[in-house]
Amino acid sequence: MYDNGPVALDLFCGSGAVSLGLKQAGFNVVGAVDYEVGACRTYRANHPAVRLIEKDIKKVDPNEFSDLIPEGLDLLVICAPCQPFSSQNRAKSSADKRAGLLDEAKKFITRYEPRIVFLENVPGLASTSIFGEFTEWLHREFGYQVGEPMRINAADSGVPQRRMRMILVATKGVVLRDALNIMLHPKVTVGDVIGDLPVPPIGRSEDLEDPLHFARRHSALNLERLKHIPLNGGGRSSLPARLRLACHKNAKSSAFSDTYGRMSLADVAPTLTTGCTDITRGRFAHPVQNRAITLREAARIQSFPDDYIFHGNANQIAMQIGNAVPPRMMFNIALSMMAALQPLSNSSVAIDAES
């Protein structure tokens, strides 16, 4: 049954980071669902053998994958959009239509009863009634053994980024024989992953050697601000009064305090967002150069390999990168799920995603 790896479906797959991590761990990802056009184009470029259903999940019939899963589904991954539950979302509302997307996974669970259901989201989801109702439904209706939600930091999994996430694993007929493979891994810093990159040209052009490694064009005022930000971790508090935004001049103001801040070569990066190449959106300035990080640098900080293909304009690619689950983190978690699914006599798996 495992000649081609345990069978997995990837819901809300985005540009394919989760599928990448699963494949690196040995899973056979046969199907995926998403509706965002640019992300789906990127997904197809990197996972051409996967059946990607590009439409609103509310309109997807789980039977569209039935011919690919003749012997049962081993793993269902649910990474529903997290914005309604994010701590950065100041307009949280239960009326947000995205908040109900988690329930769309129920029809896939009802149809296939996967041996493992894996959920990844922001930590805030675990405290909602939506989450409680979903986990109670898993146990009541199908007898899943539902684990406690775990709060994890991608930096503990070899990702050069401080990214807090919540994961949940529910199993049926299998037992996770070891804890999820998210114990402390050697720290990887920003310098470790971007230190070898050359100084990028300014602006995107057709003749770039690396289509993702180019610097944004900053205004003269923002360039002047960057010159005053100390290298390797400096922040906007170092700006002279004449260069501060009016909303930042109050010394007690801490709103979005990372804006105009620099990353540090010796530390992990802050959480990358969809504005990860914009210095006005967070601590996204290069550690020692007067510019925002490039798309290539952002992709490496998210642990994407350089041969991963991204389609779209610069803003669309930044959104795909910022929204992604770090593939390296997913790989490490997937190893334990793989071990649980494999026969005891054949439970060893590689632990190097680069191999």
Short mmCIF file of C-alpha atoms in Angstrom, two decimals:
data_model
loop_
_atom_site.label_atom_id
_atom_site.label_comp_id
_atom_site.label_asym_id
_atom_site.label_seq_id
_atom_site.Cartn_x
_atom_site.Cartn_y
_atom_site.Cartn_z
CA MET A 1 0.00 0.00 0.00
CA TYR A 2 2.92 2.35 0.65
CA ASP A 3 4.96 1.84 -2.49
CA ASN A 4 4.18 5.42 -3.43
CA GLY A 5 3.82 6.73 0.12
CA PRO A 6 0.74 7.27 2.29
CA VAL A 7 -2.00 9.12 0.42
CA ALA A 8 -2.75 12.73 1.36
CA LEU A 9 -5.16 15.50 0.39
CA ASP A 10 -4.18 19.15 0.89
CA LEU A 11 -7.14 21.49 1.50
CA PHE A 12 -6.62 25.25 1.18
CA CYS A 13 -3.28 24.42 -0.45
CA GLY A 14 -2.29 27.94 -1.51
CA SER A 15 0.95 27.98 -3.48
CA GLY A 16 1.90 24.47 -2.33
CA ALA A 17 4.21 24.82 0.68
CA VAL A 18 2.39 22.13 2.69
CA SER A 19 2.39 19.75 -0.25
CA LEU A 20 6.13 20.33 -0.63
CA GLY A 21 6.81 19.46 3.02
CA LEU A 22 4.58 16.39 2.83
CA LYS A 23 6.32 15.13 -0.30
CA GLN A 24 9.74 15.66 1.24
CA ALA A 25 8.63 13.43 4.12
CA GLY A 26 7.44 10.70 1.76
CA PHE A 27 3.71 11.35 1.40
CA ASN A 28 1.91 10.85 -1.90
CA VAL A 29 -0.13 14.03 -2.29
CA VAL A 30 -2.80 13.11 -4.82
CA GLY A 31 -5.19 16.05 -4.57
CA ALA A 32 -5.45 19.66 -3.48
CA VAL A 33 -8.03 22.43 -3.33
CA ASP A 34 -7.74 26.21 -3.56
CA TYR A 35 -9.44 29.00 -5.47
CA GLU A 36 -6.88 31.84 -5.59
CA VAL A 37 -5.79 32.08 -9.22
CA GLY A 38 -2.18 33.17 -8.72
CA ALA A 39 -1.50 30.66 -5.96
CA CYS A 40 -3.00 27.87 -8.06
CA ARG A 41 -0.75 28.78 -10.98
CA THR A 42 2.26 28.52 -8.67
CA TYR A 43 0.97 25.24 -7.23
CA ARG A 44 0.63 23.65 -10.68
CA ALA A 45 4.13 24.74 -11.68
CA ASN A 46 5.62 22.87 -8.73
CA HIS A 47 3.20 19.97 -8.29
CA PRO A 48 2.06 19.10 -11.81
CA ALA A 49 1.14 15.50 -10.93
CA VAL A 50 -1.30 16.55 -8.18
CA ARG A 51 -4.96 16.96 -9.11
CA LEU A 52 -5.66 20.55 -8.13
CA ILE A 53 -9.30 21.59 -7.98
CA GLU A 54 -9.30 25.34 -8.53
CA LYS A 55 -12.59 26.57 -7.14
CA ASP A 56 -14.37 27.62 -3.96
CA ILE A 57 -14.19 24.67 -1.58
CA LYS A 58 -17.90 25.12 -0.88
CA LYS A 59 -18.51 23.99 -4.46
CA VAL A 60 -16.08 21.06 -4.42
CA ASP A 61 -17.50 17.52 -4.30
CA PRO A 62 -15.11 15.22 -2.36
CA ASN A 63 -15.86 12.51 -4.93
CA GLU A 64 -13.76 14.45 -7.42
CA PHE A 65 -10.80 12.66 -5.83
CA SER A 66 -12.37 9.23 -5.29
CA ASP A 67 -10.59 7.55 -8.22
CA LEU A 68 -7.25 8.58 -6.72
CA ILE A 69 -8.02 7.09 -3.29
CA PRO A 70 -9.17 3.50 -3.96
CA GLU A 71 -7.67 2.08 -0.76
CA GLY A 72 -8.54 4.88 1.64
CA LEU A 73 -7.13 8.25 2.63
CA ASP A 74 -4.24 8.34 5.07
CA LEU A 75 -3.96 12.06 5.74
CA LEU A 76 -6.21 15.07 5.33
CA VAL A 77 -4.48 18.44 5.84
CA ILE A 78 -6.61 21.48 6.65
CA CYS A 79 -4.91 24.89 6.52
CA ALA A 80 -7.93 27.17 6.24
CA PRO A 81 -7.30 30.93 5.90
CA CYS A 82 -6.23 32.20 9.31
CA GLN A 83 -6.98 35.93 9.08
CA PRO A 84 -10.28 35.79 11.02
CA PHE A 85 -8.45 34.37 14.05
CA SER A 86 -5.14 36.25 13.81
CA SER A 87 -3.98 38.51 16.65
CA GLN A 88 -3.13 41.08 13.97
CA ASN A 89 -6.73 41.19 12.76
CA ARG A 90 -8.23 44.19 14.54
CA ALA A 91 -11.60 43.73 12.88
CA LYS A 92 -12.33 40.21 14.06
CA SER A 93 -15.89 39.14 13.55
CA SER A 94 -17.72 35.86 13.68
CA ALA A 95 -19.50 37.13 10.59
CA ASP A 96 -16.26 36.85 8.58
CA LYS A 97 -17.21 34.35 5.89
CA ARG A 98 -13.74 32.79 6.07
CA ALA A 99 -14.41 31.71 9.66
CA GLY A 100 -16.77 28.99 8.42
CA LEU A 101 -14.29 27.46 6.00
CA LEU A 102 -13.11 24.96 8.63
CA ASP A 103 -16.50 23.30 8.48
CA GLU A 104 -16.05 22.70 4.74
CA ALA A 105 -13.50 20.03 5.63
CA LYS A 106 -16.26 17.96 7.26
CA LYS A 107 -17.56 16.66 3.95
CA PHE A 108 -14.09 15.31 3.10
CA ILE A 109 -13.82 13.62 6.50
CA THR A 110 -17.32 12.15 6.12
CA ARG A 111 -16.51 10.80 2.64
CA TYR A 112 -13.02 9.38 3.29
CA GLU A 113 -12.61 9.01 7.08
CA PRO A 114 -8.85 9.63 6.82
CA ARG A 115 -6.64 7.91 9.33
CA ILE A 116 -5.10 11.22 10.34
CA VAL A 117 -6.65 14.67 10.26
CA PHE A 118 -4.09 17.46 10.60
CA LEU A 119 -5.06 21.06 11.23
CA GLU A 120 -2.71 24.08 11.14
CA ASN A 121 -3.69 27.65 11.93
CA VAL A 122 -2.94 30.62 14.15
CA PRO A 123 -3.07 30.01 17.92
CA GLY A 124 -6.21 32.15 18.24
CA LEU A 125 -8.33 29.52 16.50
CA ALA A 126 -8.05 27.13 19.45
CA SER A 127 -10.05 29.45 21.71
CA THR A 128 -13.03 29.79 19.36
CA SER A 129 -16.37 27.98 19.44
CA ILE A 130 -15.79 26.99 15.81
CA PHE A 131 -12.72 25.00 16.83
CA GLY A 132 -14.41 23.41 19.83
CA GLU A 133 -17.41 22.33 17.80
CA PHE A 134 -15.21 20.90 15.07
CA THR A 135 -13.05 18.78 17.40
CA GLU A 136 -16.10 17.56 19.34
CA TRP A 137 -17.70 16.55 16.03
CA LEU A 138 -14.61 14.55 15.05
CA HIS A 139 -14.80 12.49 18.23
CA ARG A 140 -18.59 12.17 18.45
CA GLU A 141 -19.36 11.31 14.84
CA PHE A 142 -16.32 9.27 13.82
CA GLY A 143 -14.50 8.23 16.98
CA TYR A 144 -11.30 10.14 16.32
CA GLN A 145 -8.79 10.44 19.11
CA VAL A 146 -8.31 14.18 19.16
CA GLY A 147 -5.07 15.51 20.59
CA GLU A 148 -4.65 18.73 22.48
CA PRO A 149 -3.93 21.77 20.30
CA MET A 150 -0.21 22.47 20.34
CA ARG A 151 1.34 25.93 20.10
CA ILE A 152 4.60 25.77 18.18
CA ASN A 153 7.22 28.15 16.86
CA ALA A 154 8.59 27.54 13.37
CA ALA A 155 12.01 28.69 14.63
CA ASP A 156 12.16 25.53 16.76
CA SER A 157 11.87 23.45 13.61
CA GLY A 158 14.89 24.80 11.76
CA VAL A 159 13.08 27.71 10.09
CA PRO A 160 14.86 31.10 10.35
CA GLN A 161 11.68 32.83 11.43
CA ARG A 162 9.73 33.45 14.63
CA ARG A 163 6.31 32.19 13.58
CA MET A 164 3.81 31.00 16.19
CA ARG A 165 1.27 28.46 14.96
CA MET A 166 -1.28 26.06 16.35
CA ILE A 167 -1.44 22.45 15.20
CA LEU A 168 -3.91 19.68 15.98
CA VAL A 169 -3.74 16.01 15.11
CA ALA A 170 -6.72 13.64 15.24
CA THR A 171 -6.15 9.94 14.56
CA LYS A 172 -8.30 6.91 13.88
CA GLY A 173 -6.80 3.43 13.97
CA VAL A 174 -3.25 4.68 14.21
CA VAL A 175 -1.10 5.89 17.08
CA LEU A 176 1.59 8.55 16.97
CA ARG A 177 4.34 6.45 18.50
CA ASP A 178 6.55 9.46 19.09
CA ALA A 179 5.83 13.08 19.74
CA LEU A 180 5.40 15.28 16.70
CA ASN A 181 8.86 16.00 15.31
CA ILE A 182 8.91 19.60 16.44
CA MET A 183 11.41 19.34 19.25
CA LEU A 184 14.24 21.84 19.21
CA HIS A 185 16.24 21.75 16.00
CA PRO A 186 19.50 23.67 15.55
CA LYS A 187 18.80 27.39 15.28
CA VAL A 188 18.95 28.77 11.77
CA THR A 189 19.45 32.53 11.43
CA VAL A 190 18.66 35.08 8.77
CA GLY A 191 22.36 35.30 7.97
CA ASP A 192 22.55 31.54 7.47
CA VAL A 193 20.02 31.63 4.64
CA ILE A 194 20.52 35.00 2.93
CA GLY A 195 24.15 35.82 3.73
CA ASP A 196 25.46 34.39 0.47
CA LEU A 197 23.14 36.36 -1.80
CA PRO A 198 24.63 39.20 -3.88
CA VAL A 199 23.49 42.80 -3.61
CA PRO A 200 20.34 42.84 -5.77
CA PRO A 201 19.59 45.20 -8.64
CA ILE A 202 16.84 47.78 -8.12
CA GLY A 203 13.59 46.93 -9.86
CA ARG A 204 12.28 43.86 -11.63
CA SER A 205 13.34 43.20 -15.22
CA GLU A 206 13.26 40.40 -17.75
CA ASP A 207 17.02 39.81 -17.67
CA LEU A 208 17.40 39.12 -13.95
CA GLU A 209 19.63 36.16 -13.17
CA ASP A 210 17.29 35.35 -10.27
CA PRO A 211 13.73 36.57 -11.03
CA LEU A 212 12.97 36.94 -7.30
CA HIS A 213 16.13 38.72 -6.19
CA PHE A 214 15.56 42.39 -6.88
CA ALA A 215 15.12 45.38 -4.58
CA ARG A 216 12.01 47.52 -4.36
CA ARG A 217 12.28 51.12 -5.47
CA HIS A 218 12.10 53.16 -2.27
CA SER A 219 11.23 56.84 -2.08
CA ALA A 220 14.01 59.28 -1.26
CA LEU A 221 12.38 59.88 2.14
CA ASN A 222 12.32 56.18 3.03
CA LEU A 223 15.92 55.77 1.90
CA GLU A 224 16.84 58.64 4.21
CA ARG A 225 14.99 56.90 7.04
CA LEU A 226 16.81 53.62 6.41
CA LYS A 227 20.17 55.38 6.68
CA HIS A 228 19.32 56.25 10.27
CA ILE A 229 18.20 52.76 11.31
CA PRO A 230 21.07 50.91 13.09
CA LEU A 231 22.28 47.76 11.35
CA ASN A 232 21.26 44.28 12.48
CA GLY A 233 18.06 44.78 14.38
CA GLY A 234 17.68 48.55 14.65
CA GLY A 235 14.23 50.11 14.77
CA ARG A 236 12.36 53.29 14.04
CA SER A 237 13.00 54.67 17.54
CA SER A 238 16.40 55.77 16.21
CA LEU A 239 14.86 58.09 13.63
CA PRO A 240 15.29 61.82 14.22
CA ALA A 241 12.02 63.65 14.83
CA ARG A 242 12.01 65.18 11.35
CA LEU A 243 11.89 61.69 9.76
CA ARG A 244 9.22 60.16 11.98
CA LEU A 245 5.66 59.76 10.82
CA ALA A 246 3.19 61.91 12.74
CA CYS A 247 1.56 58.81 14.21
CA HIS A 248 4.95 57.60 15.50
CA LYS A 249 6.06 60.79 17.25
CA ASN A 250 4.31 59.90 20.49
CA ALA A 251 7.00 58.15 22.54
CA LYS A 252 4.35 55.93 24.12
CA SER A 253 3.04 54.76 20.77
CA SER A 254 3.70 51.06 20.23
CA ALA A 255 1.30 50.43 17.37
CA PHE A 256 3.04 48.44 14.63
CA SER A 257 6.36 49.17 16.32
CA ASP A 258 8.30 46.93 13.91
CA THR A 259 7.66 49.15 10.90
CA TYR A 260 10.90 50.46 9.38
CA GLY A 261 12.84 47.98 11.52
CA ARG A 262 15.74 45.86 10.34
CA MET A 263 16.17 42.12 10.66
CA SER A 264 19.36 40.82 12.28
CA LEU A 265 21.80 38.48 10.55
CA ALA A 266 22.47 36.74 13.88
CA ASP A 267 18.84 36.04 14.77
CA VAL A 268 15.69 34.60 13.26
CA ALA A 269 13.35 36.89 11.36
CA PRO A 270 10.01 38.13 12.66
CA THR A 271 6.85 36.56 11.26
CA LEU A 272 6.68 37.17 7.53
CA THR A 273 3.34 38.52 6.34
CA THR A 274 1.87 39.25 2.94
CA GLY A 275 3.69 42.62 3.11
CA CYS A 276 7.05 40.99 3.75
CA THR A 277 8.94 43.12 1.21
CA ASP A 278 7.53 46.44 2.40
CA ILE A 279 9.38 48.29 5.18
CA THR A 280 6.19 50.16 6.08
CA ARG A 281 4.45 46.86 6.95
CA GLY A 282 6.86 45.40 9.51
CA ARG A 283 10.48 44.62 10.41
CA PHE A 284 11.28 43.78 6.83
CA ALA A 285 14.34 45.93 6.14
CA HIS A 286 17.56 44.12 5.20
CA PRO A 287 19.96 43.73 8.14
CA VAL A 288 22.79 45.80 6.63
CA GLN A 289 21.63 47.20 3.30
CA ASN A 290 19.30 50.18 2.92
CA ARG A 291 16.37 48.37 1.37
CA ALA A 292 13.57 45.93 2.09
CA ILE A 293 14.31 42.24 1.77
CA THR A 294 13.78 40.76 -1.67
CA LEU A 295 11.29 38.09 -2.64
CA ARG A 296 14.16 35.58 -2.81
CA GLU A 297 15.25 36.47 0.69
CA ALA A 298 11.67 36.17 1.93
CA ALA A 299 11.28 32.79 0.24
CA ARG A 300 14.47 31.49 1.87
CA ILE A 301 13.34 32.78 5.28
CA GLN A 302 10.14 30.79 4.74
CA SER A 303 12.37 27.77 3.88
CA PHE A 304 11.38 27.46 0.22
CA PRO A 305 14.15 25.97 -1.94
CA ASP A 306 15.53 28.20 -4.68
CA ASP A 307 14.13 25.98 -7.42
CA TYR A 308 10.54 26.53 -6.24
CA ILE A 309 8.70 28.42 -8.99
CA PHE A 310 6.49 31.42 -8.18
CA HIS A 311 4.09 33.02 -10.64
CA GLY A 312 2.54 36.48 -10.46
CA ASN A 313 3.55 40.08 -9.95
CA ALA A 314 5.71 41.13 -6.99
CA ASN A 315 2.76 41.78 -4.68
CA GLN A 316 1.10 38.48 -5.58
CA ILE A 317 4.31 36.53 -4.94
CA ALA A 318 4.85 38.32 -1.62
CA MET A 319 1.33 37.29 -0.65
CA GLN A 320 1.99 33.66 -1.61
CA ILE A 321 5.21 33.60 0.40
CA GLY A 322 3.77 35.39 3.43
CA ASN A 323 0.68 33.17 3.57
CA ALA A 324 2.66 29.93 3.35
CA VAL A 325 3.26 27.32 6.01
CA PRO A 326 7.07 27.01 6.14
CA PRO A 327 7.83 23.81 4.18
CA ARG A 328 10.62 22.86 6.57
CA MET A 329 8.25 23.01 9.54
CA MET A 330 5.67 20.93 7.68
CA PHE A 331 8.33 18.39 6.73
CA ASN A 332 9.40 17.90 10.34
CA ILE A 333 5.82 17.48 11.53
CA ALA A 334 5.01 15.13 8.65
CA LEU A 335 7.82 12.76 9.63
CA SER A 336 5.97 11.72 12.78
CA MET A 337 2.70 11.24 10.94
CA MET A 338 4.54 9.17 8.35
CA ALA A 339 6.06 6.99 11.08
CA ALA A 340 2.62 6.39 12.59
CA LEU A 341 1.23 5.25 9.25
CA GLN A 342 4.11 2.97 8.31
CA PRO A 343 4.29 -0.64 9.58
CA LEU A 344 6.42 -0.97 12.70
CA SER A 345 9.03 -2.92 10.78
CA ASN A 346 9.42 -0.14 8.25
CA SER A 347 9.01 3.06 10.22
CA SER A 348 12.36 4.70 9.58
CA VAL A 349 12.28 7.77 7.39
CA ALA A 350 14.89 10.25 6.30
CA ILE A 351 15.25 13.33 8.42
CA ASP A 352 16.94 15.61 5.94
CA ALA A 353 14.58 17.52 3.67
CA GLU A 354 17.48 18.37 1.42
CA SER A 355 18.24 14.73 0.60
#
